[in-house]
Coordinates of C-alpha atoms in Angstrom, one line a residue:
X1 CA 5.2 19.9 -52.7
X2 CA 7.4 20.2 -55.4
X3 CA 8.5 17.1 -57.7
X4 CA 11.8 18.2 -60.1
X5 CA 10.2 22.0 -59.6
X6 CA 6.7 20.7 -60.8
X7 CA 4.1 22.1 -58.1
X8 CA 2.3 18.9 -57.3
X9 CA -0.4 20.5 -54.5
X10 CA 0.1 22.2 -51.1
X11 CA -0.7 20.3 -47.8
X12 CA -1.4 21.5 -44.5
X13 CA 0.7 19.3 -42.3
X14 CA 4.6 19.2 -43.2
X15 CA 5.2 16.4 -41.1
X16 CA 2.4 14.1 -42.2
X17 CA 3.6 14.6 -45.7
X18 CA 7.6 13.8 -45.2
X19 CA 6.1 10.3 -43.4
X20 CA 4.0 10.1 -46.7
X21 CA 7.0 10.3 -48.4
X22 CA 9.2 8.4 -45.9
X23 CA 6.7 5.5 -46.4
X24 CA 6.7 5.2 -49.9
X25 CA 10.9 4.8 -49.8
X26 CA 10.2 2.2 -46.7
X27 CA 8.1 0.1 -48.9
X28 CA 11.6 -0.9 -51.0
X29 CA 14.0 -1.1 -48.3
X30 CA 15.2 -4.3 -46.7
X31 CA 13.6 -5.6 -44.0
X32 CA 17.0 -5.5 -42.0
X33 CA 19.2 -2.5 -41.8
X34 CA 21.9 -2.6 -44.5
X35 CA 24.5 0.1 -44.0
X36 CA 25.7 -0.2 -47.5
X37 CA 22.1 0.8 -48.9
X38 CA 20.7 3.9 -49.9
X39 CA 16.9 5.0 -50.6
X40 CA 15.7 8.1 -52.3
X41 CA 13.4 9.3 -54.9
X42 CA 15.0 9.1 -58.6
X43 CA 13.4 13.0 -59.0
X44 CA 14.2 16.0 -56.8
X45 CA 11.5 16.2 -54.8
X46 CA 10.8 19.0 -52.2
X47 CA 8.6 20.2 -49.2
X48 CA 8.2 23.9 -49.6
X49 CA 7.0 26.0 -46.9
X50 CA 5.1 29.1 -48.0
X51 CA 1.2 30.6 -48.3
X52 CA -0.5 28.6 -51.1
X53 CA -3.8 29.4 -52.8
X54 CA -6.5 27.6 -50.7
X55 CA -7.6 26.1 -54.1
X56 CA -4.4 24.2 -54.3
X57 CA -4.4 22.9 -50.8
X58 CA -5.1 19.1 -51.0
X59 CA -5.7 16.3 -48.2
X60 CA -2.6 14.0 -47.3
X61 CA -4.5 11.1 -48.4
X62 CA -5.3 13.0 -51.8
X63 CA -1.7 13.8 -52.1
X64 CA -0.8 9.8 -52.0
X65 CA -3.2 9.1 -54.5
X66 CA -1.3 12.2 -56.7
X67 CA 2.3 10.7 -56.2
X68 CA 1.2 6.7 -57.0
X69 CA -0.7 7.4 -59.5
X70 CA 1.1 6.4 -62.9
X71 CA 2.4 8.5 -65.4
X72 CA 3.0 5.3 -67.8
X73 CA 1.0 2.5 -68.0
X74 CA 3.0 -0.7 -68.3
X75 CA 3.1 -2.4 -72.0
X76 CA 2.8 -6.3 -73.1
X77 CA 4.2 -7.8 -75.6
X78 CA 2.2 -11.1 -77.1
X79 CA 4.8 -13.7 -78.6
X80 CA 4.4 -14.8 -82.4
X81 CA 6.1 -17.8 -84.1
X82 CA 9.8 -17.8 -83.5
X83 CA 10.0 -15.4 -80.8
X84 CA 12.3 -15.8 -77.7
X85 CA 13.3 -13.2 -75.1
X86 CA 16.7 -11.8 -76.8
X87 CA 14.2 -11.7 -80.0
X88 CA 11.6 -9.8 -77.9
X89 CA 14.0 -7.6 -75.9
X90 CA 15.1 -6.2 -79.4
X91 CA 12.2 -5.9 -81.1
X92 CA 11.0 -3.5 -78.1
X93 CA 14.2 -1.7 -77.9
X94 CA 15.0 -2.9 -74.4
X95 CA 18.2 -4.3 -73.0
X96 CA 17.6 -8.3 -72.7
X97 CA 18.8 -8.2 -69.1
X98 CA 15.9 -5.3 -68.3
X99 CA 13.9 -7.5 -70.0
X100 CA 14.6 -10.3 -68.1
X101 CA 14.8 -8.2 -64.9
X102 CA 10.6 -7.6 -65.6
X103 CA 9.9 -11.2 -66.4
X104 CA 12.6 -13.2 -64.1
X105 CA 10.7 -17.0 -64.6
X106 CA 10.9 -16.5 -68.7
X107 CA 11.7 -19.4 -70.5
X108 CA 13.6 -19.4 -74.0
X109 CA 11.2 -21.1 -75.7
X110 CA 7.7 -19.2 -75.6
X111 CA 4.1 -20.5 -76.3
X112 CA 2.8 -18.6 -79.6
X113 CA 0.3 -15.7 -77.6
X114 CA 2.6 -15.8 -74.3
X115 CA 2.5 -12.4 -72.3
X116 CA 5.4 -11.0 -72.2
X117 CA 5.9 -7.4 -69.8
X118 CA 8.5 -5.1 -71.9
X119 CA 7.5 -2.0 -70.0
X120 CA 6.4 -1.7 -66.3
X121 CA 4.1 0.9 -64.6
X122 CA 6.1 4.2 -64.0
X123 CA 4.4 6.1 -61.0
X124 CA 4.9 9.8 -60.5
X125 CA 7.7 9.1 -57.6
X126 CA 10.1 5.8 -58.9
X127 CA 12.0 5.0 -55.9
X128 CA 16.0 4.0 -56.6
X129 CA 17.6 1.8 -54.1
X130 CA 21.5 1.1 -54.4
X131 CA 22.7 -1.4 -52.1
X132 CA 26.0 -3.7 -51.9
X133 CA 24.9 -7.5 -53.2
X134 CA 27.2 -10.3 -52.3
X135 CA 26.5 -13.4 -54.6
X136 CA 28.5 -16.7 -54.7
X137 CA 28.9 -17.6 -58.6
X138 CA 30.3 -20.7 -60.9
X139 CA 32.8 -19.8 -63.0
X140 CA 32.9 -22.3 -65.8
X141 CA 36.0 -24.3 -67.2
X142 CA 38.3 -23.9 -70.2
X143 CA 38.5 -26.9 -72.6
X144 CA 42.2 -28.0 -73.4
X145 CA 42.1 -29.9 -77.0
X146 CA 44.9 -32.5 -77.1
X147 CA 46.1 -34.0 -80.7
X148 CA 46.4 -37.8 -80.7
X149 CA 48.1 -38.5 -83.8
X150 CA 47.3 -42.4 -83.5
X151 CA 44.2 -41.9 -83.8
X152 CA 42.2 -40.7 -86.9
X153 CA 39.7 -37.3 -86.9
X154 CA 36.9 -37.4 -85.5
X155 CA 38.0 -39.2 -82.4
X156 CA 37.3 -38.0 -79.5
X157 CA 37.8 -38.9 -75.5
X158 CA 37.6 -36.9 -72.5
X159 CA 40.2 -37.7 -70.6
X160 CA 40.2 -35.3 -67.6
X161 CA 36.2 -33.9 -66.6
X162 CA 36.0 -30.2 -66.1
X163 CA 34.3 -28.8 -63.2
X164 CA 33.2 -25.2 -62.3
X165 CA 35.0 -22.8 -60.2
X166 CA 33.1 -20.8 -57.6
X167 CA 33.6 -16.8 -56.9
X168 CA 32.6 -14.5 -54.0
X169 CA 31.2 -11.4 -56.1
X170 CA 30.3 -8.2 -54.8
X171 CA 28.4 -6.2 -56.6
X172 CA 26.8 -3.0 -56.2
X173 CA 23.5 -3.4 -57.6
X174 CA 20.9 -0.2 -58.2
X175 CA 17.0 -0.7 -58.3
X176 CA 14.4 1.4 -59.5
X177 CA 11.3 0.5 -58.1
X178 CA 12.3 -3.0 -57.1
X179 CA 13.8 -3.9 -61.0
X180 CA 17.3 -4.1 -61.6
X181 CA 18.7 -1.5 -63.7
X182 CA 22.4 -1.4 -62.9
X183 CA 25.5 -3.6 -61.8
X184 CA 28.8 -2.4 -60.9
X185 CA 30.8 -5.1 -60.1
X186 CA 33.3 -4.0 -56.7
X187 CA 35.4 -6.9 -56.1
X188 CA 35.6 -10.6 -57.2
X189 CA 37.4 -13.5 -54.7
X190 CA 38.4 -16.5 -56.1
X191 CA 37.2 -19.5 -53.7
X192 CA 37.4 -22.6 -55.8
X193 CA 39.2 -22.6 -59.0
X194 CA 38.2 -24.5 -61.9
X195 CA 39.7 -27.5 -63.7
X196 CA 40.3 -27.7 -67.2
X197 CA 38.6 -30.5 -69.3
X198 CA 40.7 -32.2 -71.4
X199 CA 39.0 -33.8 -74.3
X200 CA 41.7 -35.9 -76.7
X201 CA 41.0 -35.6 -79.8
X202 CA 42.5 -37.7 -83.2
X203 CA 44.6 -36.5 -85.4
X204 CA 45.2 -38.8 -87.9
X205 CA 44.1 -37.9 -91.7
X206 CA 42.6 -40.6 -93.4
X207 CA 41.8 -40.3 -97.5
X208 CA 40.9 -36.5 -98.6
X209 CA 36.9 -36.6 -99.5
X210 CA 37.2 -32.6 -100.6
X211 CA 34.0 -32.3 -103.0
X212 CA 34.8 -31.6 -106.3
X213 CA 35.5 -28.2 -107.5
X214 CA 37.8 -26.9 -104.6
X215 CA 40.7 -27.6 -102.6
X216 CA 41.0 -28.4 -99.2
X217 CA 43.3 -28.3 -95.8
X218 CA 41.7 -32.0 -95.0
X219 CA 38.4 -34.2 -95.1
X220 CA 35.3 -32.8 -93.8
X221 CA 34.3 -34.8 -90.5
X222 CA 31.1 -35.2 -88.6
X223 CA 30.8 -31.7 -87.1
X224 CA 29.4 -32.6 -83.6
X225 CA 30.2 -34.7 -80.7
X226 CA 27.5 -37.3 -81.5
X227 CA 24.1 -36.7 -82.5
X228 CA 22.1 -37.9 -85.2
X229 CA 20.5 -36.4 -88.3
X230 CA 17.1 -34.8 -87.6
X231 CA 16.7 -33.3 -91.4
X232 CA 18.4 -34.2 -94.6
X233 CA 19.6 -31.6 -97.2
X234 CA 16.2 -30.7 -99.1
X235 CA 14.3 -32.2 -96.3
X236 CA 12.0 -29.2 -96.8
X237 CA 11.7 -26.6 -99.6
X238 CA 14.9 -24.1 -99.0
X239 CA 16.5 -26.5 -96.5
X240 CA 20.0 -25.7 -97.8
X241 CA 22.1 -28.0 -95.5
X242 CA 21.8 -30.9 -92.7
X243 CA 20.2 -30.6 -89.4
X244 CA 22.4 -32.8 -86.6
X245 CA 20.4 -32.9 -83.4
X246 CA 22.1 -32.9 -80.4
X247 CA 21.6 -32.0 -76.3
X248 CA 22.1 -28.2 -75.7
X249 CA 26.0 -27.2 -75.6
X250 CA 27.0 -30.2 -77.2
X251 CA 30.4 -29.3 -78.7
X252 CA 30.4 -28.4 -82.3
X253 CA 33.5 -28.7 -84.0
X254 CA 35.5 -27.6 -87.4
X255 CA 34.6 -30.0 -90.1
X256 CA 37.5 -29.4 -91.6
X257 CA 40.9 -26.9 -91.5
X258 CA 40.2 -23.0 -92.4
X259 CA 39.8 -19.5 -91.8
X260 CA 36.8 -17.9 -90.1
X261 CA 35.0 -15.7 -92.2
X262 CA 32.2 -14.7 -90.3
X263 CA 30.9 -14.9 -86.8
X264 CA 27.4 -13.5 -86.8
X265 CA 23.7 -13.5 -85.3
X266 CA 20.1 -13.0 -86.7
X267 CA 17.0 -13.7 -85.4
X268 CA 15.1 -15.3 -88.2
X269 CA 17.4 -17.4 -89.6
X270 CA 20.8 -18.8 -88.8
X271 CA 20.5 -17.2 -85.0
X272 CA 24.1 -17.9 -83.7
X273 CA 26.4 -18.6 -86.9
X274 CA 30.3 -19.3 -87.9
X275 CA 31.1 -19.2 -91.7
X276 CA 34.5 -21.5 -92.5
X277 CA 36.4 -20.8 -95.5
X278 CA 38.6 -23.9 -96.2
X279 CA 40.0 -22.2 -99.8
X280 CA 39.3 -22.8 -103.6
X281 CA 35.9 -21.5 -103.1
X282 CA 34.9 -24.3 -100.1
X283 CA 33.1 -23.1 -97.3
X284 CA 31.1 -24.6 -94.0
X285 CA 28.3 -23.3 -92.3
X286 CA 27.0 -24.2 -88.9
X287 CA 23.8 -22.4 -87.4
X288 CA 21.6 -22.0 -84.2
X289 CA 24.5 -22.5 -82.0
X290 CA 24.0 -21.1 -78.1
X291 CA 27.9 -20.3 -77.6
X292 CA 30.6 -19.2 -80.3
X293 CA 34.6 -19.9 -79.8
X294 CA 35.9 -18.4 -82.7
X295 CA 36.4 -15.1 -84.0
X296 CA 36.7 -13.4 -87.8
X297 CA 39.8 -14.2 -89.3
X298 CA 41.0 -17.0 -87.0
X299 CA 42.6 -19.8 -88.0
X300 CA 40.7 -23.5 -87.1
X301 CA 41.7 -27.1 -87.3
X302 CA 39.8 -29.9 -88.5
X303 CA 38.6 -31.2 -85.1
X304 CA 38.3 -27.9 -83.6
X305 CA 36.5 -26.7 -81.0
X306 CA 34.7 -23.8 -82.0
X307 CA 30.8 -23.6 -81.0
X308 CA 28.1 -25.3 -78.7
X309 CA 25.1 -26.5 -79.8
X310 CA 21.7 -24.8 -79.4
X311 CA 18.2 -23.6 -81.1
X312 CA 18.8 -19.9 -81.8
X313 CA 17.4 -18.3 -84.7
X314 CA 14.4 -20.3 -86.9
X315 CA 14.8 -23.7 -85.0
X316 CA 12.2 -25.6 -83.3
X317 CA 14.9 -28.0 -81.2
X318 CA 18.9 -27.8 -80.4
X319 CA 20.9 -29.1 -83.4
X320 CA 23.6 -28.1 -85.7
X321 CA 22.8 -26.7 -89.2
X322 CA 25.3 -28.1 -91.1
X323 CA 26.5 -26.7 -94.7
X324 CA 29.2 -27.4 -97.4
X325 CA 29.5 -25.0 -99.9
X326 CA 31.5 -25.1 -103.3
X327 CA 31.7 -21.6 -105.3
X328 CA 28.5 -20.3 -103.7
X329 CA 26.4 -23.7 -104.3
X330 CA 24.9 -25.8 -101.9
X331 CA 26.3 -29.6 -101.7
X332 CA 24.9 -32.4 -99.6
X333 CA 26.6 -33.0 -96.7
X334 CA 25.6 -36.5 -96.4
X335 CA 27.9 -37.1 -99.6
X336 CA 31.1 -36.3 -97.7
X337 CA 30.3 -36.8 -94.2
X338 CA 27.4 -39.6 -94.5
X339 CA 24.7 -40.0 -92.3
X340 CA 25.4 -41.2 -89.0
X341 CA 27.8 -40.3 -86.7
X342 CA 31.4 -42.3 -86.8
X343 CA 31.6 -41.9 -82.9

């Protein structure tokens, strides 16, 4: 037998070695028939009649233990402080969904010492299996900002709920050794479509509170839909800004009007970030978001809709970082937004 023209040993029965081989696909097939999948070895491997030296003549139950046996043993990773998977995935080089794919009950937030699998096993013969995977899946809703001018910024109402759409997706999905490592998406049917939420918001300016030192489009407002403050500016050495904790995907919004200047992710600091420049040298921050709305260069309104809250980067629980910035130096954002949410 040869594997990608590498002599692996000679046998003396053909037929009990293509069932040794046969069994090794059967073991990653689906227990019923599925004419849209396909089983085969991902090397070219060959059964090659001929007169071998007798030295090189094996038992079939010798030649299973040659093709099983691993050519790669599989590799953990043990978490540190401020690890979590898309943190691990890129320290080891690995696509997060491959990582994910090995460890499919991983949480985000990992125990300091966790085992994490980066690599698996790789026997002698992987086994690929492509098959057609049909998967109904929620589509999520847009969020339609309307202006009410009678009421001032910071308000805000939802006034129609958004719900989730649902989709028939059909994928066809390729294995290697029972772990994803490919998607193609086929086609994609629409059965429910979603419903846009409609959140009112207020657009009425009340008195300018632009820290001195720059110029502004407007006031700065609380930057989240609620939520309280978890740590002050200075609440620890290097704490540069305000910490507004709030539930996961809480809506984060523009504290006042600008252009984004930077859109950006790191996984020791900030994690998910958005830089506001509101002009004569004042600029916002907010940090560890899980979802960004905004890109570079895009215009925002005060009130604007532009991130969700979440604990990426250095955080130890889902808030917003929140930062005012005049000419590089680092205000206190309790001075013009005070300390507990208006609504």
């Amino acid at each position: 037998m040869y594997v990608n023209d590498k002599f692996f040993g000679a046998v003396e029965d053909r037929t009990r070695l293509l069932a040794l081989l046969d069994g090794i696909k059967d073991q990653y097939r689906s227990e019923e028939y599925d004419p849209t999948e396909t089983v085969e070895f991902v090397k070219e491997v060959e059964a090659r009649d001929g007169l071998y030296p007798v030295t090189s003549v094996i038992s079939i139950s010798e030649m299973g233990d040659v093709v099983t046996r691993e050519e790669q043993e599989q590799r953990i990773y043990t978490a540190v402080q401020g690890d979590a998977p898309i943190i691990i995935a890129q320290k080891n080089g690995i696509p997060y969904s491959q990582l994910k794919a090995l460890n499919p009950d991983i949480e985000q937030s990992l125990l300091v010492g966790q085992e994490v699998l980066v690599s698996k096993a790789v026997p002698a013969l992987e086994v690929k299996v492509v098959r057609e995977v049909v998967e109904e899946v929620e589509t999520n809703f847009k969020i339609e900002q309307i202006q009410d001018a009678s009421q001032y910024q910071g308000y805000v109402k939802i006034a129609q709920q958004g719900e989730k759409g649902l989709n028939r997706v059909t994928s066809r999905v390729s294995y290697i050794d029972g772990i994803e490592v490919e998607r193609e998406e086929i086609s994609n049917e629409v059965l429910v479509e979603p419903i846009t939420e409609k959140v009112v918001v207020g657009g009425k300016r009340p008195l300018d509170q632009i820290p001195s030192g720059g110029t502004s489009s407007g006031n700065f407002i609380w930057p989240a839909a609620g939520g309280y403050v978890s740590c002050g500016f200075y609440g620890y050495w290097g704490h540069t800004g305000m910490d507004i904790a709030c539930d996961a995907g809480t809506p984060v919004y523009a504290a006042a009007s600008g252009t984004v200047t930077k859109v950006a992710y790191n996984t020791t600091g900030y994690g998910y970030h958005i830089l506001i420049n509101h002009g004569g040298g004042v600029e916002t921050l907010y940090a560890h978001n899980s979802k960004l709305y905004v890109k570079v260069g895009e215009w925002v309104e005060q009130g604007q809709l532009i991130a969700a809250v979440g604990r990426t980067g250095r955080a130890t629980g889902n808030h917003v970082h929140f930062e005012i910035r005049v000419n590089g130096k680092y205000m206190n954002p309790a001075n013009y937004i005070g300390t507990v949410c208006p609504y």
